mmCIF file with all atom_site columns, C-alpha atoms in Angstrom:
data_model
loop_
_atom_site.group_PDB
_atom_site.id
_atom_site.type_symbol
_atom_site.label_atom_id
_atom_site.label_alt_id
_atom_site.label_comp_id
_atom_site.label_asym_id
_atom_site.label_entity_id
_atom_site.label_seq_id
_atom_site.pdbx_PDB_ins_code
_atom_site.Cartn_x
_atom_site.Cartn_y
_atom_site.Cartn_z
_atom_site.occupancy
_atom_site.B_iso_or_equiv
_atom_site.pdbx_formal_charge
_atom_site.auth_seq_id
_atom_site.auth_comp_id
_atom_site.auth_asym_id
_atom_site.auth_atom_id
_atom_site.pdbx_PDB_model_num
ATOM 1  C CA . UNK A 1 1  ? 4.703   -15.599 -1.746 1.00 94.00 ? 1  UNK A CA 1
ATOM 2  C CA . UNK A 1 2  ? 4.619   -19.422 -3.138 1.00 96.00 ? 2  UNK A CA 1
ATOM 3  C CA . UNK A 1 3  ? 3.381   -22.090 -1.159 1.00 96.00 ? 3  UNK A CA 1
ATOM 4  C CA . UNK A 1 4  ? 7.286   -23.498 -0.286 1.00 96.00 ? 4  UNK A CA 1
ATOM 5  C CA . UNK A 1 5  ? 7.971   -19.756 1.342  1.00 96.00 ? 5  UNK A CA 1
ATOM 6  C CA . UNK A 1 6  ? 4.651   -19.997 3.304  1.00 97.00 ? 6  UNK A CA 1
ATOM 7  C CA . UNK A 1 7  ? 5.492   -23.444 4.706  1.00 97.00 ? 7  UNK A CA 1
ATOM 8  C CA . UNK A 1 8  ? 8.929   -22.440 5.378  1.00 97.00 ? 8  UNK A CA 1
ATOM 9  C CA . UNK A 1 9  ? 7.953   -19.497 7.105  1.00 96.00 ? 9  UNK A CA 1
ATOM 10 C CA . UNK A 1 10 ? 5.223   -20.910 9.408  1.00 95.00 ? 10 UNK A CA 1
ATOM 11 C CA . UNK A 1 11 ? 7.906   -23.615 10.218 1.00 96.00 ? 11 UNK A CA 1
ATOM 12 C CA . UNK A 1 12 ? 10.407  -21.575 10.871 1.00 94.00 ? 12 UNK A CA 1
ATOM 13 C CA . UNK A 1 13 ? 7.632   -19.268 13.708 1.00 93.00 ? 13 UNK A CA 1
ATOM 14 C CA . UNK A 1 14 ? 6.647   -22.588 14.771 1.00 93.00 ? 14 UNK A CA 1
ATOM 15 C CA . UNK A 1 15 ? 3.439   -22.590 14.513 1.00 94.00 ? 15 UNK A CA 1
ATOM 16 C CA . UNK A 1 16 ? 0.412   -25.103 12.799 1.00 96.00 ? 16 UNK A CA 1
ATOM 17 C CA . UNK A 1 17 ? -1.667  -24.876 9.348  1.00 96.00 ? 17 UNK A CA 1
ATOM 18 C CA . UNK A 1 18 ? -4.929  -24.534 12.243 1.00 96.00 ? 18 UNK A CA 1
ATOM 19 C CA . UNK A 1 19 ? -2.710  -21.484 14.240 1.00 95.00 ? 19 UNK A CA 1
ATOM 20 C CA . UNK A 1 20 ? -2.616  -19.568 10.932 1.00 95.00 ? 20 UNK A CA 1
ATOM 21 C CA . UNK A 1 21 ? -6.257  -20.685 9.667  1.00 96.00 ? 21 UNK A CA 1
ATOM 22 C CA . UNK A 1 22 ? -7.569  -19.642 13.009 1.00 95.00 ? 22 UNK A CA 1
ATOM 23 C CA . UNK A 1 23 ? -5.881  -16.155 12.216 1.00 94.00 ? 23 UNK A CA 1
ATOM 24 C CA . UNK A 1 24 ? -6.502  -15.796 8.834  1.00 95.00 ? 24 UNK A CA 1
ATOM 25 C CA . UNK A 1 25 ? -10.523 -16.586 9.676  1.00 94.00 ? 25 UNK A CA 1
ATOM 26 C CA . UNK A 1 26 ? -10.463 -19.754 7.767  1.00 95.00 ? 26 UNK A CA 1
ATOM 27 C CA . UNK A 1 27 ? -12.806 -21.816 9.412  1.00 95.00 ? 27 UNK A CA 1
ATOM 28 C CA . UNK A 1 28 ? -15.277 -24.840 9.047  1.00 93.00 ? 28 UNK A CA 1
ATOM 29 C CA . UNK A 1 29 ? -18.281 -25.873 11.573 1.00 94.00 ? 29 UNK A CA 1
ATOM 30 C CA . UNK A 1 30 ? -16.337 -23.390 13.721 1.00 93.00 ? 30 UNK A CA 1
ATOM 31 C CA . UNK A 1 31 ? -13.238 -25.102 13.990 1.00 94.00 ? 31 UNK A CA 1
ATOM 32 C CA . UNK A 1 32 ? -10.197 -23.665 11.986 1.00 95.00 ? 32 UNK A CA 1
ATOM 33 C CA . UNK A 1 33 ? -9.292  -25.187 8.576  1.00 94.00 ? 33 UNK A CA 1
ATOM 34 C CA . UNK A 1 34 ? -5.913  -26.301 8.037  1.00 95.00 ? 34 UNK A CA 1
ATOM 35 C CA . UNK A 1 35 ? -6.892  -27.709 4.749  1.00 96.00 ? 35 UNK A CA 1
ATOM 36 C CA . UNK A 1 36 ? -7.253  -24.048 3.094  1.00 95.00 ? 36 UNK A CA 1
ATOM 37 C CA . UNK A 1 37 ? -3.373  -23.443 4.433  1.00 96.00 ? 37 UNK A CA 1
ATOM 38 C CA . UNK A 1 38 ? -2.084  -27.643 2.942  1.00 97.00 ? 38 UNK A CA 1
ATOM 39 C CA . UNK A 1 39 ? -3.568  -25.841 -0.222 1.00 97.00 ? 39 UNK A CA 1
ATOM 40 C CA . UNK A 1 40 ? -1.340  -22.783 -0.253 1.00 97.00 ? 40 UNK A CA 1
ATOM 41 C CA . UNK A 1 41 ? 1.486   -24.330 0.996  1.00 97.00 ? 41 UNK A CA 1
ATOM 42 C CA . UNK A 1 42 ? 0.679   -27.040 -2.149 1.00 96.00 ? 42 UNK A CA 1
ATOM 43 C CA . UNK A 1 43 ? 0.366   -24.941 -5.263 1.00 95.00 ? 43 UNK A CA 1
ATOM 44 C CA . UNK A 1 44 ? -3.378  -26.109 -5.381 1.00 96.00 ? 44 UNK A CA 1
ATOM 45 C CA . UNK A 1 45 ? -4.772  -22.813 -4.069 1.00 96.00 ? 45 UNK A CA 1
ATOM 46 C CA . UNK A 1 46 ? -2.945  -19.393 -5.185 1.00 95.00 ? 46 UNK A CA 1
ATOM 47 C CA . UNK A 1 47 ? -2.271  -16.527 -1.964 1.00 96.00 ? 47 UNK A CA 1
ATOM 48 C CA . UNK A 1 48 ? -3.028  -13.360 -3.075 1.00 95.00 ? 48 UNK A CA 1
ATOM 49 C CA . UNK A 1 49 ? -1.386  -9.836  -1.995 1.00 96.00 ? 49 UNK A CA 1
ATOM 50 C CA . UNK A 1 50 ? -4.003  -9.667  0.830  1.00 96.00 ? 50 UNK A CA 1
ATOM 51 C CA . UNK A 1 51 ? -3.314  -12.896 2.351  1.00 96.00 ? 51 UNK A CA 1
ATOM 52 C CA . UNK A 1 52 ? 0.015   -12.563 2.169  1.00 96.00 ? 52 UNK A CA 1
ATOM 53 C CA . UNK A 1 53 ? -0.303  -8.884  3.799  1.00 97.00 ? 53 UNK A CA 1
ATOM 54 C CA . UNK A 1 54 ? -2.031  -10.780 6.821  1.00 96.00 ? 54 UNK A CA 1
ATOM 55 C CA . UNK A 1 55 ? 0.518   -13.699 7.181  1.00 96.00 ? 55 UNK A CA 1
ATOM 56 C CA . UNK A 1 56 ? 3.788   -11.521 7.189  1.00 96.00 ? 56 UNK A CA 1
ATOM 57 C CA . UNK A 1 57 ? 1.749   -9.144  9.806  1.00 95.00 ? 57 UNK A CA 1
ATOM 58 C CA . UNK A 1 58 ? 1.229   -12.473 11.559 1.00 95.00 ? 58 UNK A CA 1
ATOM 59 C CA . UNK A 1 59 ? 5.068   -13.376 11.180 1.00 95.00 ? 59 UNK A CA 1
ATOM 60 C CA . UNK A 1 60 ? 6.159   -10.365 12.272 1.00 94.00 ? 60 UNK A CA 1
ATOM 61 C CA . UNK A 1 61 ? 4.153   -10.094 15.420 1.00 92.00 ? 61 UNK A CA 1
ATOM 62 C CA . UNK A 1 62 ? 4.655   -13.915 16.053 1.00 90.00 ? 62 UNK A CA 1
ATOM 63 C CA . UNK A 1 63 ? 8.733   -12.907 16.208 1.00 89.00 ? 63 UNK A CA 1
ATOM 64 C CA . UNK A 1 64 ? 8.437   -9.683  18.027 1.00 88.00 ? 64 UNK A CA 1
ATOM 65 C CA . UNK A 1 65 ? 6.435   -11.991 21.025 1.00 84.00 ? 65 UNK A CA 1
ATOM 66 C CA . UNK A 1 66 ? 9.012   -14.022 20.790 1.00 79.00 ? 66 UNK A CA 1
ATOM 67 C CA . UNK A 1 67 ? 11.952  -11.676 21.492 1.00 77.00 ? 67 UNK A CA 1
ATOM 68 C CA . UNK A 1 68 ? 10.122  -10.313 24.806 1.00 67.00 ? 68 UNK A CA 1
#
């Protein structure tokens, strides 16, 4: 997954870099860090298979709540 997929993707569920830090356990003084998702979405920080396991788990339960 490249950085332009990821923001596409978390546009296109609607949610914020801090909704998929919080779920991805990316935090800072126990707040969630957005900056760790800019840096994906950026090409300054690579996502590796287990990342991307957890945000197209994310995805797809963020669009299954959404068709209830």
């Amino acid at each position: 997954m490249s950085g332009l997929e990821l923001y596409e993707l978390r546009k296109e569920l609607g949610i914020t870099q801090s909704d998929l830090a919080k779920h991805l356990g990316y935090f800072s003084n126990g707040i969630p860090n957005r900056s760790m998702i800019a840096r994906f979405e950026n090409g300054h920080a690579s996502i590796n298979s287990r990342i991307e396991m957890l945000i197209n788990q994310y995805a797809k339960d963020c669009k299954e709540l959404a068709d209830v």
